[in-house]
Short mmCIF file of C-alpha atoms and ligand atoms in Angstrom, two decimals:
data_model
loop_
_atom_site.label_atom_id
_atom_site.label_comp_id
_atom_site.label_asym_id
_atom_site.label_seq_id
_atom_site.Cartn_x
_atom_site.Cartn_y
_atom_site.Cartn_z
CA MET A 55 -0.08 -0.02 -0.19
CA ARG A 56 1.32 3.40 -1.01
CA HIS A 57 0.46 6.69 1.03
CA PHE A 58 -0.38 10.16 -0.74
CA ALA A 59 -0.76 13.59 0.62
CA VAL A 60 -2.10 15.95 -1.89
CA VAL A 61 -2.04 19.47 -0.22
CA GLY A 62 -4.98 21.54 -1.69
CA SER A 63 -8.27 20.64 -2.36
CA GLY A 64 -9.08 22.67 -5.66
CA PRO A 65 -9.07 21.43 -9.04
CA ALA A 66 -5.18 20.73 -9.17
CA GLY A 67 -5.59 18.40 -6.18
CA PHE A 68 -8.71 16.93 -7.29
CA TYR A 69 -7.38 15.78 -10.79
CA THR A 70 -4.27 14.46 -9.28
CA ALA A 71 -6.14 12.58 -6.54
CA GLU A 72 -8.49 11.06 -9.46
CA ALA A 73 -5.26 10.14 -11.66
CA LEU A 74 -3.41 8.55 -8.69
CA GLU A 75 -6.46 6.35 -7.86
CA LYS A 76 -6.64 5.61 -11.67
CA ALA A 77 -3.10 4.55 -11.45
CA TYR A 78 -2.86 2.90 -7.82
CA GLY A 79 -6.48 1.43 -7.62
CA ASP A 80 -6.63 -0.54 -4.18
CA ALA A 81 -2.92 -0.17 -3.80
CA ALA A 82 -2.84 3.70 -2.48
CA ARG A 83 -4.48 5.72 -0.13
CA ILE A 84 -4.61 9.38 -1.22
CA ASP A 85 -5.58 11.99 1.54
CA ILE A 86 -6.45 15.62 0.11
CA LEU A 87 -5.62 18.10 2.71
CA ASP A 88 -6.87 21.77 3.05
CA ARG A 89 -6.54 24.62 5.03
CA TYR A 90 -10.46 25.34 5.25
CA PRO A 91 -12.83 22.74 6.55
CA VAL A 92 -14.47 22.84 3.03
CA PRO A 93 -13.17 21.73 -0.18
CA TYR A 94 -12.74 22.87 -3.78
CA GLY A 95 -10.42 25.66 -3.34
CA LEU A 96 -10.75 27.67 -6.69
CA ILE A 97 -14.26 26.43 -7.27
CA ARG A 98 -15.64 27.50 -4.46
CA PHE A 99 -13.75 30.70 -3.85
CA GLY A 100 -12.45 31.83 -7.16
CA VAL A 101 -14.94 30.81 -9.94
CA ALA A 102 -17.67 33.81 -10.45
CA PRO A 103 -20.99 32.99 -8.32
CA ASP A 104 -22.82 33.59 -11.67
CA HIS A 105 -21.20 30.85 -13.64
CA GLN A 106 -22.75 28.02 -11.68
CA SER A 107 -22.22 25.78 -15.00
CA LEU A 108 -18.31 25.99 -14.16
CA LYS A 109 -18.92 25.26 -10.68
CA ALA A 110 -20.76 22.08 -11.28
CA VAL A 111 -17.52 20.40 -12.09
CA SER A 112 -17.57 19.72 -8.21
CA LYS A 113 -19.80 16.84 -8.82
CA ARG A 114 -16.76 15.18 -10.37
CA TYR A 115 -14.63 15.80 -7.36
CA ASP A 116 -17.37 14.68 -5.03
CA LYS A 117 -16.94 11.38 -6.46
CA VAL A 118 -13.56 11.28 -5.99
CA ALA A 119 -13.84 12.24 -2.40
CA GLU A 120 -16.29 9.51 -2.11
CA SER A 121 -14.29 6.63 -3.27
CA ALA A 122 -12.75 4.30 -0.97
CA GLY A 123 -9.14 5.27 -1.38
CA VAL A 124 -9.50 8.93 -1.10
CA ASP A 125 -10.09 11.17 2.10
CA PHE A 126 -10.50 14.79 2.70
CA ILE A 127 -8.79 16.23 5.39
CA GLY A 128 -9.68 20.01 6.12
CA ASN A 129 -8.97 22.65 8.38
CA VAL A 130 -4.98 21.75 8.40
CA THR A 131 -2.57 24.42 7.24
CA VAL A 132 0.48 22.88 5.77
CA GLY A 133 3.65 25.08 7.02
CA ARG A 134 1.64 26.00 9.82
CA ASP A 135 -0.02 22.98 11.73
CA VAL A 136 2.39 20.16 9.99
CA SER A 137 5.29 20.88 8.02
CA VAL A 138 6.19 19.20 4.32
CA ALA A 139 9.22 17.61 6.00
CA GLU A 140 6.64 15.86 8.26
CA LEU A 141 4.36 15.06 5.72
CA LEU A 142 7.48 13.36 3.78
CA ASP A 143 8.28 11.35 6.79
CA LEU A 144 4.38 10.09 6.87
CA TYR A 145 3.71 9.83 3.20
CA ASP A 146 5.31 8.01 0.12
CA ALA A 147 4.86 11.39 -1.89
CA VAL A 148 3.49 14.70 -1.36
CA ILE A 149 1.92 16.50 -3.88
CA LEU A 150 1.56 20.51 -3.67
CA ALA A 151 -1.49 21.59 -5.27
CA ILE A 152 -2.00 25.08 -3.21
CA GLY A 153 -2.88 27.31 -6.49
CA ALA A 154 -1.84 30.99 -6.75
CA PRO A 155 -3.65 32.61 -4.22
CA ARG A 156 -2.02 36.01 -3.82
CA ASP A 157 -2.77 39.19 -6.27
CA ARG A 158 0.70 40.35 -8.05
CA LYS A 159 1.22 43.95 -7.57
CA LEU A 160 1.37 47.03 -10.06
CA GLY A 161 4.31 48.50 -8.08
CA ILE A 162 3.10 52.00 -8.69
CA PRO A 163 2.62 54.92 -6.43
CA GLY A 164 -0.95 55.10 -4.62
CA GLU A 165 -1.31 51.35 -4.93
CA GLU A 166 -1.71 51.32 -1.20
CA LEU A 167 -4.35 53.94 -0.79
CA PRO A 168 -8.04 52.62 0.40
CA GLY A 169 -10.10 51.79 -2.19
CA VAL A 170 -7.32 49.79 -4.15
CA VAL A 171 -7.91 46.11 -3.86
CA GLY A 172 -6.31 43.12 -5.75
CA SER A 173 -8.81 40.82 -7.51
CA ALA A 174 -8.05 37.80 -5.15
CA GLU A 175 -9.37 39.77 -2.34
CA PHE A 176 -12.54 41.26 -4.32
CA VAL A 177 -13.30 38.02 -5.72
CA GLY A 178 -13.12 36.44 -2.25
CA TRP A 179 -15.19 39.04 -0.90
CA TYR A 180 -18.11 38.04 -3.09
CA ASN A 181 -17.36 34.41 -3.02
CA GLY A 182 -17.41 33.89 0.79
CA HIS A 183 -13.59 33.67 1.49
CA PRO A 184 -12.96 34.01 5.13
CA ASP A 185 -9.96 35.95 4.58
CA PHE A 186 -11.73 38.68 2.84
CA ALA A 187 -15.32 38.74 4.40
CA GLU A 188 -14.39 42.24 5.86
CA LEU A 189 -13.03 43.78 2.93
CA ASP A 190 -15.83 45.82 2.48
CA PRO A 191 -14.86 47.87 -0.84
CA PRO A 192 -15.93 51.21 -1.39
CA LEU A 193 -19.07 51.00 -3.67
CA ASP A 194 -20.49 54.58 -2.79
CA GLY A 195 -18.63 56.22 -5.62
CA THR A 196 -19.70 56.74 -9.07
CA HIS A 197 -16.77 55.43 -10.75
CA ALA A 198 -14.69 52.29 -10.73
CA ALA A 199 -11.72 50.92 -12.80
CA VAL A 200 -10.65 47.21 -13.03
CA ILE A 201 -6.98 47.19 -14.37
CA GLY A 202 -5.89 43.88 -16.44
CA ASN A 203 -7.15 42.12 -19.84
CA GLY A 204 -7.78 38.92 -18.64
CA ASN A 205 -11.06 36.89 -17.71
CA VAL A 206 -10.62 37.74 -13.65
CA ALA A 207 -10.75 41.54 -14.66
CA LEU A 208 -13.93 40.49 -16.78
CA ASP A 209 -15.37 38.57 -13.82
CA CYS A 210 -14.92 41.55 -11.43
CA ALA A 211 -16.15 44.09 -13.81
CA ARG A 212 -19.32 42.28 -14.73
CA ILE A 213 -20.16 41.37 -11.14
CA LEU A 214 -19.79 45.30 -10.48
CA SER A 215 -22.43 45.77 -13.30
CA LYS A 216 -25.04 43.39 -12.75
CA THR A 217 -28.42 44.06 -11.11
CA ARG A 218 -29.64 42.11 -8.35
CA HIS A 219 -32.11 40.38 -10.49
CA GLU A 220 -29.16 38.93 -12.58
CA PHE A 221 -27.68 37.41 -9.61
CA GLU A 222 -30.75 34.74 -9.34
CA GLY A 223 -29.70 31.52 -9.52
CA SER A 224 -25.74 32.46 -8.31
CA ASP A 225 -24.31 31.65 -4.85
CA ILE A 226 -22.94 35.19 -4.24
CA VAL A 227 -22.54 35.69 -0.78
CA GLY A 228 -25.71 37.54 0.94
CA HIS A 229 -23.36 40.62 2.29
CA ALA A 230 -21.95 41.14 -1.28
CA LEU A 231 -25.47 40.97 -3.08
CA GLU A 232 -26.41 43.70 -0.52
CA ALA A 233 -23.55 45.77 -0.90
CA LEU A 234 -23.82 45.68 -4.86
CA ASP A 235 -27.60 46.31 -4.75
CA ARG A 236 -26.63 49.64 -2.78
CA SER A 237 -23.59 50.53 -5.16
CA ALA A 238 -23.48 54.11 -6.75
CA ILE A 239 -21.18 52.79 -9.27
CA ARG A 240 -22.24 53.54 -12.91
CA THR A 241 -18.97 53.48 -14.83
CA VAL A 242 -16.47 50.58 -14.75
CA THR A 243 -13.46 51.32 -16.78
CA ILE A 244 -11.27 48.28 -17.67
CA LEU A 245 -7.54 49.43 -18.63
CA GLY A 246 -5.65 47.24 -20.62
CA ARG A 247 -1.99 48.15 -21.21
CA ARG A 248 -2.09 46.60 -24.79
CA GLY A 249 -4.66 46.75 -27.42
CA PRO A 250 -7.71 44.49 -28.20
CA HIS A 251 -5.66 42.04 -30.21
CA GLN A 252 -3.41 41.12 -27.23
CA ILE A 253 -6.26 40.58 -24.59
CA ALA A 254 -6.45 37.48 -22.46
CA MET A 255 -10.27 37.46 -22.50
CA THR A 256 -12.20 34.41 -24.02
CA PRO A 257 -15.31 34.82 -26.32
CA LYS A 258 -17.78 33.29 -23.80
CA GLU A 259 -16.90 35.61 -21.11
CA LEU A 260 -16.93 38.53 -23.17
CA GLY A 261 -20.17 37.75 -25.24
CA GLU A 262 -21.80 37.63 -21.72
CA LEU A 263 -21.47 41.72 -21.41
CA GLY A 264 -23.57 42.41 -24.67
CA HIS A 265 -26.59 40.85 -22.75
CA LEU A 266 -26.24 42.64 -19.43
CA GLU A 267 -29.57 44.23 -18.17
CA ALA A 268 -28.32 47.62 -16.97
CA THR A 269 -24.83 47.92 -18.51
CA LEU A 270 -23.34 48.92 -21.88
CA PRO A 271 -20.20 47.64 -23.00
CA LEU A 272 -18.25 50.47 -24.76
CA VAL A 273 -15.34 50.21 -27.07
CA ASP A 274 -13.33 52.99 -29.37
CA LEU A 275 -13.03 51.24 -32.67
CA SER A 276 -9.93 53.61 -33.24
CA ASP A 277 -8.43 51.49 -30.75
CA PHE A 278 -8.50 48.56 -33.09
CA PRO A 279 -6.42 47.77 -35.99
CA PRO A 280 -8.11 47.50 -39.61
CA ARG A 281 -10.61 44.63 -39.64
CA GLU A 282 -8.54 42.47 -42.39
CA ALA A 283 -5.75 42.20 -39.57
CA ASP A 284 -7.94 39.90 -37.35
CA GLU A 285 -7.41 37.23 -40.25
CA ALA A 286 -4.10 36.51 -38.71
CA LEU A 287 -5.31 35.98 -35.21
CA GLU A 288 -5.96 32.50 -33.86
CA PRO A 289 -9.64 31.63 -34.09
CA GLY A 290 -10.41 31.99 -30.49
CA GLN A 291 -8.80 35.62 -30.57
CA ARG A 292 -10.58 36.27 -33.46
CA LYS A 293 -13.91 35.39 -32.05
CA SER A 294 -13.11 37.69 -28.90
CA VAL A 295 -11.99 40.52 -31.13
CA ALA A 296 -14.96 40.36 -32.92
CA ILE A 297 -17.48 40.50 -30.23
CA LEU A 298 -15.38 43.45 -28.99
CA ARG A 299 -16.14 45.14 -32.16
CA GLU A 300 -19.90 44.26 -32.04
CA PHE A 301 -20.02 46.13 -28.70
CA ASN A 302 -20.07 49.28 -30.93
CA ASP A 303 -23.08 48.27 -32.83
CA ILE A 304 -25.44 47.81 -29.85
CA ARG A 305 -28.00 50.23 -29.57
CA ALA A 306 -29.49 50.41 -26.26
CA ASN A 307 -30.02 52.75 -23.57
CA LYS A 308 -28.82 51.48 -20.07
CA PRO A 309 -28.01 53.63 -17.16
CA LYS A 310 -24.33 52.19 -16.75
CA SER A 311 -21.36 51.61 -18.55
CA MET A 312 -18.30 49.24 -18.90
CA ILE A 313 -15.56 51.18 -21.01
CA PHE A 314 -13.02 49.03 -22.52
CA ASP A 315 -9.86 51.25 -22.40
CA PHE A 316 -6.92 49.85 -24.45
CA PHE A 317 -3.47 51.27 -24.67
CA ALA A 318 -3.56 52.44 -21.03
CA LYS A 319 -0.80 52.17 -18.33
CA PRO A 320 -1.78 53.08 -15.03
CA LEU A 321 1.21 55.66 -13.52
CA ARG A 322 0.06 56.24 -10.23
CA ILE A 323 -3.15 56.37 -8.29
CA GLU A 324 -3.96 59.58 -6.56
CA GLY A 325 -6.59 60.74 -4.14
CA ASP A 326 -7.17 62.45 -0.69
CA GLY A 327 -6.38 59.87 1.90
CA LYS A 328 -8.05 57.15 -0.63
CA ALA A 329 -8.38 56.27 -4.21
CA GLU A 330 -9.94 58.85 -6.19
CA ARG A 331 -8.28 58.67 -9.66
CA ILE A 332 -5.72 56.70 -11.77
CA ILE A 333 -3.35 58.76 -13.90
CA VAL A 334 -3.09 56.63 -17.08
CA GLU A 335 -0.34 56.63 -19.88
CA ARG A 336 -1.28 56.07 -23.54
CA THR A 337 0.70 53.34 -24.89
CA GLU A 338 1.56 52.02 -28.40
CA LEU A 339 2.74 48.66 -29.20
CA ASP A 340 6.61 48.19 -29.31
CA GLU A 341 8.52 46.13 -31.91
CA LYS A 342 8.46 43.00 -29.64
CA GLY A 343 4.32 43.14 -28.93
CA GLY A 344 5.06 45.05 -25.61
CA ALA A 345 3.41 48.25 -24.08
CA ARG A 346 5.52 51.58 -24.80
CA GLY A 347 4.34 54.56 -23.17
CA THR A 348 3.79 57.69 -25.55
CA GLY A 349 4.32 60.42 -22.77
CA GLU A 350 0.54 61.37 -23.19
CA THR A 351 -1.30 61.05 -20.02
CA TYR A 352 -4.96 61.64 -18.81
CA GLU A 353 -7.14 60.93 -15.73
CA VAL A 354 -9.40 57.94 -15.04
CA PRO A 355 -11.88 58.84 -12.02
CA ALA A 356 -12.17 55.66 -9.79
CA SER A 357 -13.10 55.51 -5.97
CA LEU A 358 -12.88 51.94 -6.29
CA VAL A 359 -9.52 50.12 -8.27
CA ILE A 360 -9.41 46.57 -8.81
CA THR A 361 -6.15 45.16 -9.75
CA ALA A 362 -6.56 41.88 -11.87
CA ILE A 363 -2.85 41.44 -13.15
CA GLY A 364 -2.30 37.83 -12.31
CA TYR A 365 -1.70 35.78 -8.73
CA TRP A 366 1.75 34.28 -7.35
CA THR A 367 2.03 31.19 -5.12
CA PRO A 368 3.26 31.72 -1.72
CA PRO A 369 6.56 29.97 -0.84
CA ILE A 370 6.25 27.32 2.02
CA ASP A 371 9.25 26.43 4.52
CA GLY A 372 11.76 23.89 3.07
CA VAL A 373 10.35 23.78 -0.33
CA ALA A 374 12.51 25.10 -3.22
CA TYR A 375 10.76 28.42 -4.70
CA ASP A 376 11.39 30.19 -8.13
CA GLU A 377 11.49 33.44 -7.26
CA ARG A 378 11.14 34.90 -10.58
CA GLY A 379 8.30 32.31 -11.59
CA THR A 380 6.55 33.10 -7.99
CA ARG A 381 5.81 29.29 -7.84
CA PHE A 382 7.71 26.09 -6.77
CA LEU A 383 10.80 25.46 -8.52
CA ASN A 384 10.13 22.21 -10.24
CA ASP A 385 11.22 20.16 -13.21
CA ASN A 386 7.96 18.97 -15.05
CA GLY A 387 6.39 18.68 -11.59
CA LYS A 388 8.88 17.45 -9.59
CA ILE A 389 10.25 19.78 -6.79
CA ALA A 390 12.70 17.04 -5.03
CA ASP A 391 12.56 13.39 -4.35
CA ARG A 392 8.90 12.03 -3.59
CA LEU A 393 7.96 16.04 -3.45
CA TYR A 394 5.82 17.31 -6.60
CA ALA A 395 3.75 20.28 -7.56
CA VAL A 396 0.67 20.60 -9.91
CA GLY A 397 -1.71 23.02 -10.82
CA TRP A 398 -0.88 26.90 -10.70
CA ALA A 399 1.74 25.87 -8.20
CA ARG A 400 3.87 24.20 -10.81
CA ARG A 401 2.81 25.84 -13.94
CA GLY A 402 2.01 29.65 -12.88
CA PRO A 403 -1.62 31.44 -12.80
CA THR A 404 -2.82 30.49 -16.31
CA GLY A 405 -5.18 28.06 -17.88
CA THR A 406 -8.85 26.98 -17.20
CA ILE A 407 -9.90 24.63 -14.56
CA GLY A 408 -9.95 21.95 -17.50
CA THR A 409 -6.16 22.44 -17.88
CA ASN A 410 -5.50 21.17 -14.39
CA ARG A 411 -6.54 17.51 -15.84
CA PRO A 412 -3.89 16.62 -17.96
CA ASP A 413 -1.31 18.46 -15.63
CA GLY A 414 -2.47 16.16 -12.79
CA TYR A 415 -2.63 13.04 -15.10
CA GLU A 416 0.83 13.68 -16.15
CA VAL A 417 2.51 14.05 -12.67
CA ALA A 418 0.35 11.11 -11.29
CA ASP A 419 2.24 9.10 -14.08
CA ARG A 420 5.41 10.64 -13.17
CA ILE A 421 4.99 9.39 -9.78
CA ALA A 422 3.71 6.00 -10.53
CA ALA A 423 6.75 5.32 -12.56
CA GLU A 424 9.08 6.34 -9.66
CA LEU A 425 6.85 4.73 -7.24
CA PRO A 426 5.56 1.55 -8.67
CA PRO A 427 2.08 0.40 -7.45
CA GLU A 428 3.43 -3.03 -6.53
CA GLY A 429 6.14 -1.47 -3.96
CA GLU A 430 5.26 -1.69 -0.11
CA SER A 431 5.41 1.18 1.76
CA ASP A 432 6.30 1.39 5.56
CA ARG A 433 4.83 4.91 6.13
CA PRO A 434 1.85 5.21 8.24
CA GLY A 435 0.07 8.02 6.09
CA ALA A 436 -3.43 9.23 7.28
CA GLU A 437 -2.97 7.45 10.61
CA GLY A 438 0.25 9.11 11.42
CA LEU A 439 -1.03 12.19 10.57
CA LYS A 440 -3.95 12.01 12.61
CA ARG A 441 -1.90 10.98 15.58
CA LEU A 442 0.37 14.05 14.90
CA LEU A 443 -2.63 16.55 14.47
CA ASP A 444 -4.35 14.94 17.48
CA SER A 445 -1.08 15.86 19.58
CA ARG A 446 -1.00 19.42 18.44
CA ARG A 447 -4.87 19.82 19.18
CA VAL A 448 -5.59 20.62 15.42
CA MET A 449 -9.06 20.14 14.77
CA ALA A 450 -9.23 18.61 11.31
CA THR A 451 -12.62 17.73 9.20
CA ASP A 452 -13.33 15.00 7.13
CA TYR A 453 -15.73 14.70 4.06
CA ASP A 454 -18.82 13.78 6.30
CA ASP A 455 -18.37 17.32 8.02
CA TRP A 456 -18.12 18.85 4.64
CA ARG A 457 -21.43 17.35 3.74
CA LYS A 458 -23.05 18.75 6.81
CA ILE A 459 -21.49 22.17 6.02
CA GLU A 460 -22.75 21.79 2.49
CA GLU A 461 -26.55 20.68 3.91
CA THR A 462 -26.58 23.42 6.16
CA GLU A 463 -25.55 26.14 3.48
CA THR A 464 -28.36 24.75 1.24
CA ALA A 465 -30.78 24.98 3.95
CA ARG A 466 -29.80 28.72 4.42
CA ALA A 467 -30.13 29.70 0.78
CA ARG A 468 -32.22 32.77 -0.39
CA PRO A 469 -35.01 31.75 -2.90
CA GLY A 470 -33.46 30.97 -6.22
CA SER A 471 -29.90 30.44 -4.87
CA PRO A 472 -28.23 27.02 -4.47
CA ARG A 473 -26.60 27.97 -0.99
CA GLU A 474 -25.93 30.53 1.40
CA LYS A 475 -22.45 30.02 2.13
CA PHE A 476 -20.76 30.66 5.50
CA VAL A 477 -18.10 33.64 5.11
CA ARG A 478 -16.37 32.89 8.60
CA HIS A 479 -13.88 30.11 9.76
CA GLU A 480 -15.75 29.64 13.12
CA GLU A 481 -19.18 29.71 11.30
CA TRP A 482 -18.08 26.66 9.83
CA LEU A 483 -16.82 25.10 13.04
CA GLN A 484 -19.84 25.98 14.71
CA THR A 485 -21.96 24.29 12.13
CA LEU A 486 -19.97 20.79 13.19
CA GLY A 487 -20.68 21.62 16.93
CA ARG A 488 -16.84 22.33 17.58
P1 LIG B 50 -4.36 36.49 -17.26
O1 LIG B 50 -5.29 35.96 -18.19
O2 LIG B 50 -2.91 36.07 -17.39
O3 LIG B 50 -4.41 37.98 -17.54
C1 LIG B 50 -3.75 39.06 -16.82
C2 LIG B 50 -3.88 40.41 -17.53
O4 LIG B 50 -3.10 41.13 -16.80
C3 LIG B 50 -3.16 40.76 -18.84
O5 LIG B 50 -4.33 41.46 -19.87
C4 LIG B 50 -2.02 41.25 -18.77
O6 LIG B 50 -1.64 42.05 -19.79
C5 LIG B 50 -2.29 42.17 -17.41
N1 LIG B 50 -1.04 42.75 -16.82
C6 LIG B 50 -0.31 41.97 -16.21
N2 LIG B 50 0.68 42.90 -15.53
C7 LIG B 50 0.23 44.18 -15.83
C8 LIG B 50 0.77 45.61 -15.21
N3 LIG B 50 1.70 45.45 -14.71
N4 LIG B 50 0.01 46.62 -15.64
C9 LIG B 50 -1.26 46.25 -16.45
N5 LIG B 50 -1.96 45.24 -16.82
C10 LIG B 50 -1.03 43.92 -16.43
O7 LIG B 50 -4.79 36.45 -15.74
P2 LIG B 50 -6.13 36.38 -14.97
O8 LIG B 50 -7.16 37.21 -15.44
O9 LIG B 50 -5.84 36.53 -13.48
O10 LIG B 50 -6.54 34.66 -15.25
C11 LIG B 50 -5.96 33.63 -15.00
C12 LIG B 50 -6.29 32.56 -15.68
O11 LIG B 50 -7.63 32.09 -15.31
C13 LIG B 50 -6.38 32.69 -17.03
O12 LIG B 50 -5.72 31.57 -17.50
C14 LIG B 50 -7.98 32.75 -17.24
O13 LIG B 50 -8.31 32.70 -18.37
C15 LIG B 50 -8.25 31.81 -16.16
N6 LIG B 50 -9.90 32.52 -15.89
C16 LIG B 50 -10.78 32.05 -16.44
C17 LIG B 50 -12.11 32.15 -16.33
C18 LIG B 50 -13.28 31.67 -16.94
O14 LIG B 50 -13.10 30.49 -17.99
N7 LIG B 50 -14.51 32.12 -16.77
C19 LIG B 50 -12.43 33.10 -15.50
C20 LIG B 50 -11.24 33.68 -14.74
C21 LIG B 50 -10.20 33.23 -14.94
P3 LIG B 50 -0.49 41.66 -20.83
O15 LIG B 50 -0.82 40.52 -21.63
O16 LIG B 50 -0.14 42.76 -21.30
O17 LIG B 50 0.62 41.07 -19.97
#
């Protein structure tokens, strides 16, 4: 019997557990650890609450968690409650699937002003992440800005732009729904440092914006290259650019707008003790396709500024770390003997949920080649971990505990919503009577 610890219960962790289970059958026991009492990581805390069809992938992870060889062990923080070195003593292999939960910084003056928040914080706030329950983003001004031209920027801009009615069927948390309902924001400007051909947004996510109830997406066609130039784009990007161009043809009167401001590089954020405006420099593409400043500057008013420019993976004590790549130093998923990384902690923060499947399977195949299923282990696995956690008075949760939390969240749901998530750590534990 082999014993594996997968650290992190988001998509990367679950696909890896599924792959290990397929590779080893009953010859392995796989524990999926998470710092929170509840599983699914990015699916619960990152995927937009109005994208329920994407969240439905957790049903597949449920099947993995329910299978005989797999256990969920929640409420355990690796690096605090137990070290990676201790896990390597207890398990045949340890797979780090902790994602990239931290916001990249712009590194410009004014970024520390109240009113400037990272997308991980803002997304966590509306998705019930306990670290961001108290974020209270300022929604009392009329203008907000989102910096970045990826899908996360679109998620943030869309959530700021929807009406209460448009959140029906979503699992946005109650405190965010109420705050957004009272929001005074009428204009959301999305700032991209390069042009429409360089966006990292995908067609489905862009397409939704043309149908928002109260918000009109606006583009300036003079930012676009001649239409013929779209032919050279790969089909997905061509479609995205076509959708952006079509925004210009929408004829409707709507009270709110979402402005796509391209070739716009933030230089600094200004305001009297809080964010009030962004000073932006107009850019053009340089020879390598990068953004080169033109010297022309202008102001974009914004009392809420959301930076959505990517994420990074925090280091863990004793684990080799790539400072430039801001993820674990690894060779195709291998960090060190019996220690591996998968998902964003391996590759960096790009790709969809589905990208994690081949990623997890590849690393599981590598593990199976290095630790053949027929080999015997003298490591204690979960039994040893539980003894250690008990001795440290760590109150670990299991899959049945998660089910109880899920049932309670479903029972608390407001009409039309699949659940009302708990947003504080202690609420999870109180539900379990601890
Ligand atoms: P992303 O796709 O890498 O986009 C990051 C954006 O930030 C880029 O437009 C980038 O511009 C810009 N940026 C980076 N540094 C900047 C700076 N200093 N100043 C101004 N702009 C800067 O990252 P993401 O949006 O965080 O998304 C992460 C991954 O999750 C992506 O693969 C995304 O597709 C995926 N995702 C998918 C969905 C969905 O399928 N519904 C939803 C959310 C996220 P440059 O190109 O100029 O560097």
